[in-house]
Tab-separated table of C-alpha atoms in Angstrom:
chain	number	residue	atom	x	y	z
Z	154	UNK	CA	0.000	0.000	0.000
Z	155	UNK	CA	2.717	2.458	0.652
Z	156	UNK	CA	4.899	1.748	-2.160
Z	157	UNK	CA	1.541	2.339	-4.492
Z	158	UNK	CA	0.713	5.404	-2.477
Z	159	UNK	CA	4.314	6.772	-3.341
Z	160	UNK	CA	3.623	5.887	-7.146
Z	161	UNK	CA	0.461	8.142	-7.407
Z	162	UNK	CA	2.122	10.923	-5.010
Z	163	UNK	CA	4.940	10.747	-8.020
Z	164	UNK	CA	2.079	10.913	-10.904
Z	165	UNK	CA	0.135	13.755	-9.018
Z	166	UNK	CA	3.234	15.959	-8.790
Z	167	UNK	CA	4.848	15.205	-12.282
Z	168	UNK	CA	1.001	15.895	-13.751
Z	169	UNK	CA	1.280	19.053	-11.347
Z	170	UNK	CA	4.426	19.889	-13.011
Z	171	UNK	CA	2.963	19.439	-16.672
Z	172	UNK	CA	0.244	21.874	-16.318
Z	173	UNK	CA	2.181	24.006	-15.281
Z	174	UNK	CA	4.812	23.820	-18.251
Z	175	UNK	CA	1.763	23.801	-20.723
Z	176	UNK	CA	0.234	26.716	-18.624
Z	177	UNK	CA	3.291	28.692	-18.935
Z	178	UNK	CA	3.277	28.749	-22.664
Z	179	UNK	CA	-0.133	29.727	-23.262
Z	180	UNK	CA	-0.303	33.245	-25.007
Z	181	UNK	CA	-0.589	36.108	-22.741
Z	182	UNK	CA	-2.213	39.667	-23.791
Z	183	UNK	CA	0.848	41.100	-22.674
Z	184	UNK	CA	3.065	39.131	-24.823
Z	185	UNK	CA	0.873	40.229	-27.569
Z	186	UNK	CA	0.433	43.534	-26.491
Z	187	UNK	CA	4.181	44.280	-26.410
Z	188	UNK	CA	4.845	42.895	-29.789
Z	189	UNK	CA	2.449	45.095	-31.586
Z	190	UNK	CA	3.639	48.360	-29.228
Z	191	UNK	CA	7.586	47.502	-30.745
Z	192	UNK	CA	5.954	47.023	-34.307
Z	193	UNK	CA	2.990	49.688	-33.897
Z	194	UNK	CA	5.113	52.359	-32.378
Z	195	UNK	CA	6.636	55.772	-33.591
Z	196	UNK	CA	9.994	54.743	-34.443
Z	197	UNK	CA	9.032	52.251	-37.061
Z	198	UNK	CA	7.256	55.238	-38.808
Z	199	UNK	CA	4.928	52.612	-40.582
Z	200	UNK	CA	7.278	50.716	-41.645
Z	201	UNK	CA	7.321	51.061	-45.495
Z	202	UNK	CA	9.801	48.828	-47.464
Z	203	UNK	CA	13.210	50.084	-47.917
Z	204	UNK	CA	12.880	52.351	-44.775
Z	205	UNK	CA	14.893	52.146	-41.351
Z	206	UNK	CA	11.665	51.421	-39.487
Z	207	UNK	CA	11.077	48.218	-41.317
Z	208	UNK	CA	14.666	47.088	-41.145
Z	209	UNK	CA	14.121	47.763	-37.809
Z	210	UNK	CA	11.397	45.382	-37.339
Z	211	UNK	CA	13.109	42.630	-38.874
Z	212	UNK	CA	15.775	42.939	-36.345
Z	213	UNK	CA	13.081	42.223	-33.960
Z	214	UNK	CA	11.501	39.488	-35.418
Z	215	UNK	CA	14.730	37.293	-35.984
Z	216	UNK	CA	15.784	38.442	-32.417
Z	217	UNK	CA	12.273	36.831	-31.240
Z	218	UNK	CA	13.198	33.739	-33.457
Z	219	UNK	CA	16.424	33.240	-32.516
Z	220	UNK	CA	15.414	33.529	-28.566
Z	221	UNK	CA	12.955	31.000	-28.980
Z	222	UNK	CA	15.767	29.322	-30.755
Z	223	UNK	CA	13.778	28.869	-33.896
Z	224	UNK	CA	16.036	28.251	-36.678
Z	225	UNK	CA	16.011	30.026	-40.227
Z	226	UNK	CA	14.630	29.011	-43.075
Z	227	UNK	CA	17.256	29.373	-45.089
Z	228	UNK	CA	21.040	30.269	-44.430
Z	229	UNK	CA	19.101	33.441	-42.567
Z	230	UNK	CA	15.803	34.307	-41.586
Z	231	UNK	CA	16.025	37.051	-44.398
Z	232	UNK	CA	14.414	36.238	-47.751
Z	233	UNK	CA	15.668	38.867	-49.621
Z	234	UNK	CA	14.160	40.567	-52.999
Z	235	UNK	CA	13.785	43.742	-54.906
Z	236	UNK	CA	10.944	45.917	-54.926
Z	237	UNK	CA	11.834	48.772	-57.974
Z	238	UNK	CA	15.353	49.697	-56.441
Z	239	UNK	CA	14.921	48.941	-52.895
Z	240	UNK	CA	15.800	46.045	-50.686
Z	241	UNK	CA	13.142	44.164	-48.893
Z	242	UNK	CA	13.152	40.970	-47.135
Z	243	UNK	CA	10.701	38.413	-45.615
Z	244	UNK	CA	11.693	37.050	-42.496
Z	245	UNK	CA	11.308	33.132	-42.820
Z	246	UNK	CA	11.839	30.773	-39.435
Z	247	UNK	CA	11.613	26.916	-39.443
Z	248	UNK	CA	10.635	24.092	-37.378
Z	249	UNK	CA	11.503	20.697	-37.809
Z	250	UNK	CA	8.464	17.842	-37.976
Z	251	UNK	CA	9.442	14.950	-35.444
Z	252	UNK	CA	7.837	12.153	-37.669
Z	253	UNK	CA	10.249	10.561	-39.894
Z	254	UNK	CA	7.586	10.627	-42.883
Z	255	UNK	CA	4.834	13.745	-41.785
Z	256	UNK	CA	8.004	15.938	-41.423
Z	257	UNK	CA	8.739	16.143	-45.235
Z	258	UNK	CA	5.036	18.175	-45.279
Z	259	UNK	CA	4.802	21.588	-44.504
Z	260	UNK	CA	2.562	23.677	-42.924
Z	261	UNK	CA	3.328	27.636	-43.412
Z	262	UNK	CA	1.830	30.112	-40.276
Z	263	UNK	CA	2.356	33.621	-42.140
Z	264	UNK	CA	1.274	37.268	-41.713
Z	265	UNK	CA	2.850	40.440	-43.416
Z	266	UNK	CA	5.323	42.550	-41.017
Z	267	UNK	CA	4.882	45.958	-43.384
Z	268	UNK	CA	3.007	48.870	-43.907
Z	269	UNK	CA	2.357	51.850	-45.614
Z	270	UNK	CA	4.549	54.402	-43.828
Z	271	UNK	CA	3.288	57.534	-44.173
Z	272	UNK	CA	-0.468	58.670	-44.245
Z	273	UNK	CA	-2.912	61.704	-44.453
Z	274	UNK	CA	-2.175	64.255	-41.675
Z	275	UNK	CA	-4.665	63.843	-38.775
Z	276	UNK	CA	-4.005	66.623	-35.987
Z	277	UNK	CA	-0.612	66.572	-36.931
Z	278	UNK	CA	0.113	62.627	-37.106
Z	279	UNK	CA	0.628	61.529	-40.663
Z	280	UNK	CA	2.439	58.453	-39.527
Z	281	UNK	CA	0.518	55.124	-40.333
Z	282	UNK	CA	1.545	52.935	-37.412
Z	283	UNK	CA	-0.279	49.501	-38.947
Z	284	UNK	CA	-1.547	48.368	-35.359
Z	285	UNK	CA	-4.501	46.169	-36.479
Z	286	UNK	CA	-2.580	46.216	-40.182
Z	287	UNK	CA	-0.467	44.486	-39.440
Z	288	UNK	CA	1.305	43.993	-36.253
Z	289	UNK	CA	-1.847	42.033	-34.741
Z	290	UNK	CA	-1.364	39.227	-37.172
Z	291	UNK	CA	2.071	39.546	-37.222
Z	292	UNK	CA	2.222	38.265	-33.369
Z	293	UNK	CA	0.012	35.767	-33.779
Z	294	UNK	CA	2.909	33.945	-35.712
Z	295	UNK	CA	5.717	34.861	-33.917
Z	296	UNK	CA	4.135	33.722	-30.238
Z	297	UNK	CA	2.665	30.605	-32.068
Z	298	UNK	CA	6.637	30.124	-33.096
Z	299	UNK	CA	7.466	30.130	-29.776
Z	300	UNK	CA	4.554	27.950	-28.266
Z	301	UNK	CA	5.326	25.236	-30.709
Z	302	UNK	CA	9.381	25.378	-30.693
Z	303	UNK	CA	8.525	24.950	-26.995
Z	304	UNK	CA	6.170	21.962	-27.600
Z	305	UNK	CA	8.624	20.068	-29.733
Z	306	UNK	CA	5.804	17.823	-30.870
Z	307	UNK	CA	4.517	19.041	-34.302
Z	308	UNK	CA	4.848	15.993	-36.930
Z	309	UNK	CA	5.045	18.130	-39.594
Z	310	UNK	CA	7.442	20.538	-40.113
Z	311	UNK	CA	6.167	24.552	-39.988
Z	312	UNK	CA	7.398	27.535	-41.349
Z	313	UNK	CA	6.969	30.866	-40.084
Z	314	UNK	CA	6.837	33.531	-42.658
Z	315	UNK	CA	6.552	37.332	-41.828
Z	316	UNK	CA	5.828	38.754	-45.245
Z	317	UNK	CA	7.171	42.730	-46.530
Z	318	UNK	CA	6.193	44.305	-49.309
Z	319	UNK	CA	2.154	43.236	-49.039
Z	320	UNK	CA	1.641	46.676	-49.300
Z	321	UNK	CA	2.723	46.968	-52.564
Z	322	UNK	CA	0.748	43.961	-53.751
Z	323	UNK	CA	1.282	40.793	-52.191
Z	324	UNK	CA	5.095	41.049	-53.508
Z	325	UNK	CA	6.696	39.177	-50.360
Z	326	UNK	CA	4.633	36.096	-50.587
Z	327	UNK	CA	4.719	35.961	-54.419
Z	328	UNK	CA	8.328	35.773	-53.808
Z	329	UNK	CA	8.622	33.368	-51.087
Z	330	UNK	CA	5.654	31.002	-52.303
Z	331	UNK	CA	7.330	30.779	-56.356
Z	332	UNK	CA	11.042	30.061	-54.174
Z	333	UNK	CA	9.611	27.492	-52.019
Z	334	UNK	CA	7.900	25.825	-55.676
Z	335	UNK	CA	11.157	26.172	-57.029
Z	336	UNK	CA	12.310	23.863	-54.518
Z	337	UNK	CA	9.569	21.121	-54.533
Z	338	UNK	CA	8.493	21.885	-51.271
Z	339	UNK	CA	5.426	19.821	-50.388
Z	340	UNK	CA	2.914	21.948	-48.741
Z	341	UNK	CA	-0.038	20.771	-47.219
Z	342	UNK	CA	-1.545	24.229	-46.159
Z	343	UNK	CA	-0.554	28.038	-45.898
Z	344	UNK	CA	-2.972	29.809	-42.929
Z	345	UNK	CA	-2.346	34.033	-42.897
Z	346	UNK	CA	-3.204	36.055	-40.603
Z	347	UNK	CA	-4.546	39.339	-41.297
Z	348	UNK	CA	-5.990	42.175	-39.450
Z	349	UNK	CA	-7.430	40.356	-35.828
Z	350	UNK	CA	-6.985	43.126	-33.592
Z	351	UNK	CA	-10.574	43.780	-33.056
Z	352	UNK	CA	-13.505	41.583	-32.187
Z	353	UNK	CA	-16.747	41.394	-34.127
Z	354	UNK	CA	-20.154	42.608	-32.215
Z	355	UNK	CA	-22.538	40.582	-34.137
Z	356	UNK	CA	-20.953	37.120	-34.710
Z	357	UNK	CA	-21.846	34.058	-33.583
Z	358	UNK	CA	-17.786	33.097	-34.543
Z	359	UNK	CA	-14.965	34.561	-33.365
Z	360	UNK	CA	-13.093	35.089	-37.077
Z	361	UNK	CA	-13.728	34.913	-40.524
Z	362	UNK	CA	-11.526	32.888	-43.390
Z	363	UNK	CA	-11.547	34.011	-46.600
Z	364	UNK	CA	-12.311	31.680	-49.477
Z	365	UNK	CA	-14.490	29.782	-47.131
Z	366	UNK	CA	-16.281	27.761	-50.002
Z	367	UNK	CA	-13.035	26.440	-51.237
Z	368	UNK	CA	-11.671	24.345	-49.128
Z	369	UNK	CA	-12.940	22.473	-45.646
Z	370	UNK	CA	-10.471	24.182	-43.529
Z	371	UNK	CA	-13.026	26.295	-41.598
Z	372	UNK	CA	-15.189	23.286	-40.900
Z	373	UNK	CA	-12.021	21.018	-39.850
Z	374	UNK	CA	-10.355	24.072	-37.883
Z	375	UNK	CA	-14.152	24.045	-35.875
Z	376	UNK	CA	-13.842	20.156	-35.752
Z	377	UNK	CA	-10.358	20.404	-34.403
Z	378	UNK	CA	-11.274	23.144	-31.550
Z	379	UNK	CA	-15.217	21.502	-30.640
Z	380	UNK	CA	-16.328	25.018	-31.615
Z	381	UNK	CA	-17.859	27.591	-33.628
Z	382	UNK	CA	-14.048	29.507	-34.177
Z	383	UNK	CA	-14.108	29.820	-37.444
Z	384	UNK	CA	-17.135	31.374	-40.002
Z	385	UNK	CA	-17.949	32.901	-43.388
Z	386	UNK	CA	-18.071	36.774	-44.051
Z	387	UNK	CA	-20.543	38.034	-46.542
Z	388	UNK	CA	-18.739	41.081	-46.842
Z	389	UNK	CA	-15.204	39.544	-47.459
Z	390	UNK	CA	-16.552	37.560	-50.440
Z	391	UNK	CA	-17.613	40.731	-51.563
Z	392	UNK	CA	-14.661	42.627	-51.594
Z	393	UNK	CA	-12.926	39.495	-53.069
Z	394	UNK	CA	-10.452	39.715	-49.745
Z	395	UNK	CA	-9.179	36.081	-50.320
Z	396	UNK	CA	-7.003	37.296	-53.364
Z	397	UNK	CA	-5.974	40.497	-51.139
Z	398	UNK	CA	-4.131	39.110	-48.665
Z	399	UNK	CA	-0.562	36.921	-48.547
Z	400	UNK	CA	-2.290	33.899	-48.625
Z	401	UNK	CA	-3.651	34.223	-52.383
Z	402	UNK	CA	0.273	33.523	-53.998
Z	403	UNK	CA	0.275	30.437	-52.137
Z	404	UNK	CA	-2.978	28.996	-53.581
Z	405	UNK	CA	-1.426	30.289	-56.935
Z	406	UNK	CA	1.485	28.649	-57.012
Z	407	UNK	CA	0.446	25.341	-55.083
Z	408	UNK	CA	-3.079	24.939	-55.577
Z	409	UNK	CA	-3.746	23.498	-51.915
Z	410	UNK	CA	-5.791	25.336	-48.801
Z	411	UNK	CA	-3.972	28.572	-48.701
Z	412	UNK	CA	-6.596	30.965	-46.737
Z	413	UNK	CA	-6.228	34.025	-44.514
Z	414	UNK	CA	-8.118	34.289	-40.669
Z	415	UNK	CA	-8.897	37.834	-40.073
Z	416	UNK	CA	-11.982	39.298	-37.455
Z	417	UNK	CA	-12.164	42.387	-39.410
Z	418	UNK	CA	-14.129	42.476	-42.555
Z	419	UNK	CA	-13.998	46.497	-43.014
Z	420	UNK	CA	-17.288	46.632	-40.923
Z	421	UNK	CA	-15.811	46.778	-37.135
Z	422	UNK	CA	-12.819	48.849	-37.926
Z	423	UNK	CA	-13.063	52.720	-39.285
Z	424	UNK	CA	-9.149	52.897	-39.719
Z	425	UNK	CA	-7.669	51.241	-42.454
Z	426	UNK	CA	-4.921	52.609	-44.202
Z	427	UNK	CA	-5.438	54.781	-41.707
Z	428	UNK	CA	-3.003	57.392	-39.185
Z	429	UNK	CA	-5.317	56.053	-36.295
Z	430	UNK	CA	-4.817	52.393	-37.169
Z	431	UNK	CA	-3.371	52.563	-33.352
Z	432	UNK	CA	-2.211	50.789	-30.732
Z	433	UNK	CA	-5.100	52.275	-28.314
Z	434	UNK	CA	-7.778	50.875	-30.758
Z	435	UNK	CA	-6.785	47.091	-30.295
Z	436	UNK	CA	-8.162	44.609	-28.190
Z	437	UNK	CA	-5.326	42.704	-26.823
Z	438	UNK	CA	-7.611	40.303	-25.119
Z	439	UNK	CA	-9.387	39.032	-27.587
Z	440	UNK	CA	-6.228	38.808	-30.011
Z	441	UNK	CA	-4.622	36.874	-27.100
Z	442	UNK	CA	-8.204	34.628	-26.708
Z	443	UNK	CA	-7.930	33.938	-30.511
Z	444	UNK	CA	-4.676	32.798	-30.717
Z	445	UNK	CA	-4.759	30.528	-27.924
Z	446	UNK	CA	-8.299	29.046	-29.435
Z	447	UNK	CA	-6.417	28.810	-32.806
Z	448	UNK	CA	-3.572	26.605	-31.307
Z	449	UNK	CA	-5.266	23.309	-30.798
Z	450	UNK	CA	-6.798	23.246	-34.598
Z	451	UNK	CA	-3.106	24.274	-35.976
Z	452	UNK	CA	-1.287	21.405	-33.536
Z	453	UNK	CA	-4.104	18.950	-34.963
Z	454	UNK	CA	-3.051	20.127	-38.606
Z	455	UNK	CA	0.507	19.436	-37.722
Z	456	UNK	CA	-0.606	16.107	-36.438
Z	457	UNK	CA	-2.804	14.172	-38.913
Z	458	UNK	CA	-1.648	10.978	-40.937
Z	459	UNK	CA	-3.125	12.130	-43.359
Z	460	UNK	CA	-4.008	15.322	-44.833
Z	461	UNK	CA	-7.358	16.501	-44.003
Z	462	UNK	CA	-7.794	19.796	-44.953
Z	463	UNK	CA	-8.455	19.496	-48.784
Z	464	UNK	CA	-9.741	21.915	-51.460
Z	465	UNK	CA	-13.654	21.350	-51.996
Z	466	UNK	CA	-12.784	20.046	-55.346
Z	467	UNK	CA	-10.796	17.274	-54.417
C-alpha cells in the first residue's frame, strides 16, 4: 500500500508539473500587447519597405526567433528581394516535424510585417503605425513560433513567414511562395493572418476565413477546436479579400488550402490605411483569446496521418 501510495504521489506531482509547463506557454495579452507596441510604435514610422523602421522590425523578429531558438529558413531568416530599387526581405523561421515521414510536409503560419509608412495628416500625425494592419497578425505567428518550438511535438514541419512588401501587392509572398515551388516543397496548407486586432459585435464566430467555399479548412479548424471559431463573411466575399491578402500567392502557385483568418471584414474597424490604425484601438484580449483558441486546430493540422484539410474540389 505504501509503495503504491508513493507511485500516485509521483504521478500527481509530475502531472502538477505538466500543467504548469503547458500553462506557462499559453499566449498572454501582454506578450501580444508588447509585440504590436515595438511594431505599432513611432519609431518604425509605418514601416514602409526600404525604410529604417522596417529594417528595424526585422531585427526584432529574428531576435524573437532566434530567442525562442527557432532556426532560419534558409542560411538566414532574411528572404531577400527587390521591390523597384529597394531592398526588402521576408523574415522566414523553421521548425523541424518529429515524424520521420509527416516531417517532409509543410505547414506555413504567415502574416505580413509591413506597412504603408506615411499617411494623411490627422491633428498633426501623418504616420501610419499599422496596429490592427499588421502587427496584430504579425504576433500571432511569432508567439505561435514560440509555443510550438517549446512543444517540440509538431509531426510536420512549420514555417513561419513574416511577409514585406504586401503593401505593394502581395510582392513578399509571391516571392517566397514561387522560391519554395522552385524547390519542390510539399505543402499541405498556408494559414495568414490578417488584421485580428478587433472583435466582431454581431458574430456568432470569433473570425472569418476568406475563401471559405473552397476548401474544408473552416469546418475542420471548428472540428479540431469543438467550436464555432471559425465562419464565413458576406462582406469579405464581396470585396474578393481572399485574393488580397498573402495567402492568395500560395494557392497560386500550389493549388492546396492557402486561406487568410482575419476578425475584421472592413465593418468593425473605421481605420484602415489609416493614421489612427493605433495601438489604443486594439483589443489585446481578444487577439490573445484567438490565438490561444487557434492553437489546438493548428497542432491537430501538424498532427494528422493524413491530410485533411483538402480543397472542396478534391
Amino acid at each position: 500500500m505504501k509503495r503504491l501510495c508513493y507511485v500516485l504521489i509521483i504521478m500527481l506531482l509530475w502531472n502538477c508539473k505538466s500543467g504548469v509547463k503547458s500553462q506557462s506557454i499559453t499566449i498572454s495579452s501582454e506578450e501580444v500587447k508588447n509585440i504590436v507596441n515595438f511594431l505599432a510604435s513611432d519609431d518604425q514610422r509605418g514601416r514602409d519597405v526600404g525604410s529604417p523602421g522596417i529594417e528595424k522590425s526585422a531585427t526584432f523578429i529574428e531576435a524573437k526567433f532566434k530567442d525562442a531558438g527557432i532556426k532560419p529558413d534558409f542560411h538566414t531568416y532574411r528572404d531577400t528581394f527587390k521591390v523597384d530599387s529597394l531592398d526588402a526581405f521576408n523574415v522566414v523561421g523553421y521548425i523541424e516535424g518529429k515524424d520521420p515521414k509527416l516531417k517532409n510536409e509543410f505547414i506555413i503560419l504567415g502574416a505580413h510585417y509591413d506597412h504603408i509608412g506615411y499617411g494623411k495628416s490627422v491633428a498633426g500625425d501623418s504616420i501610419a503605425n499599422g496596429a490592427n494592419d499588421n502587427a496584430a497578425g504579425t504576433s500571432a505567428v511569432l508567439t505561435m513560433a514560440k509555443y510550438f518550438v517549446n512543444k517540440k511535438d509538431n509531426k510536420r514541419s512549420m514555417i513561419f513567414a513574416l511577409f514585406s512588401a504586401e503593401e505593394k501587392g502581395l510582392l513578399g509572398s509571391k516571392h517566397l511562395a514561387k522560391r519554395l515551388k522552385t524547390e519542390g516543397l510539399d505543402l499541405y496548407t498556408m494559414v495568414n493572418f490578417e488584421m485580428i486586432g478587433v472583435p466582431f459585435k454581431d458574430r456568432d464566430y470569433k473570425a472569418f476565413i476568406t475563401g471559405y467555399d473552397l476548401s474544408n479548412m473552416a469546418q475542420k479548424m471548428n472540428s479540431y477546436t469543438s467550436s464555432n471559431l471559425i465562419g464565413k463573411s458576406e462582406i469579405a466575399i464581396k470585396y474578393n479579400l481572399f485574393k488580397r491578402s498573402d495567402n492568395y500567392p500560395f494557392f497560386q502557385e500550389f493549388s492546396v488550402p492557402s486561406q487568410s483568418i482575419s476578425s475584421c471584414d472592413m465593418t468593425n474597424f473605421d481605420f484602415y490605411h489609416h493614421v489612427d490604425d493605433e495601438i489604443d484601438k486594439l483589443d489585446f484580449e481578444f487577439i490573445a483569446s484567438l490565438i490561444n483558441k487557434i492553437i489546438p486546430a493548428v497542432e491537430q493540422m501538424a498532427h494528422t496521418p493524413t491530410k485533411e484539410i483538402k480543397m472542396n474540389h478534391e
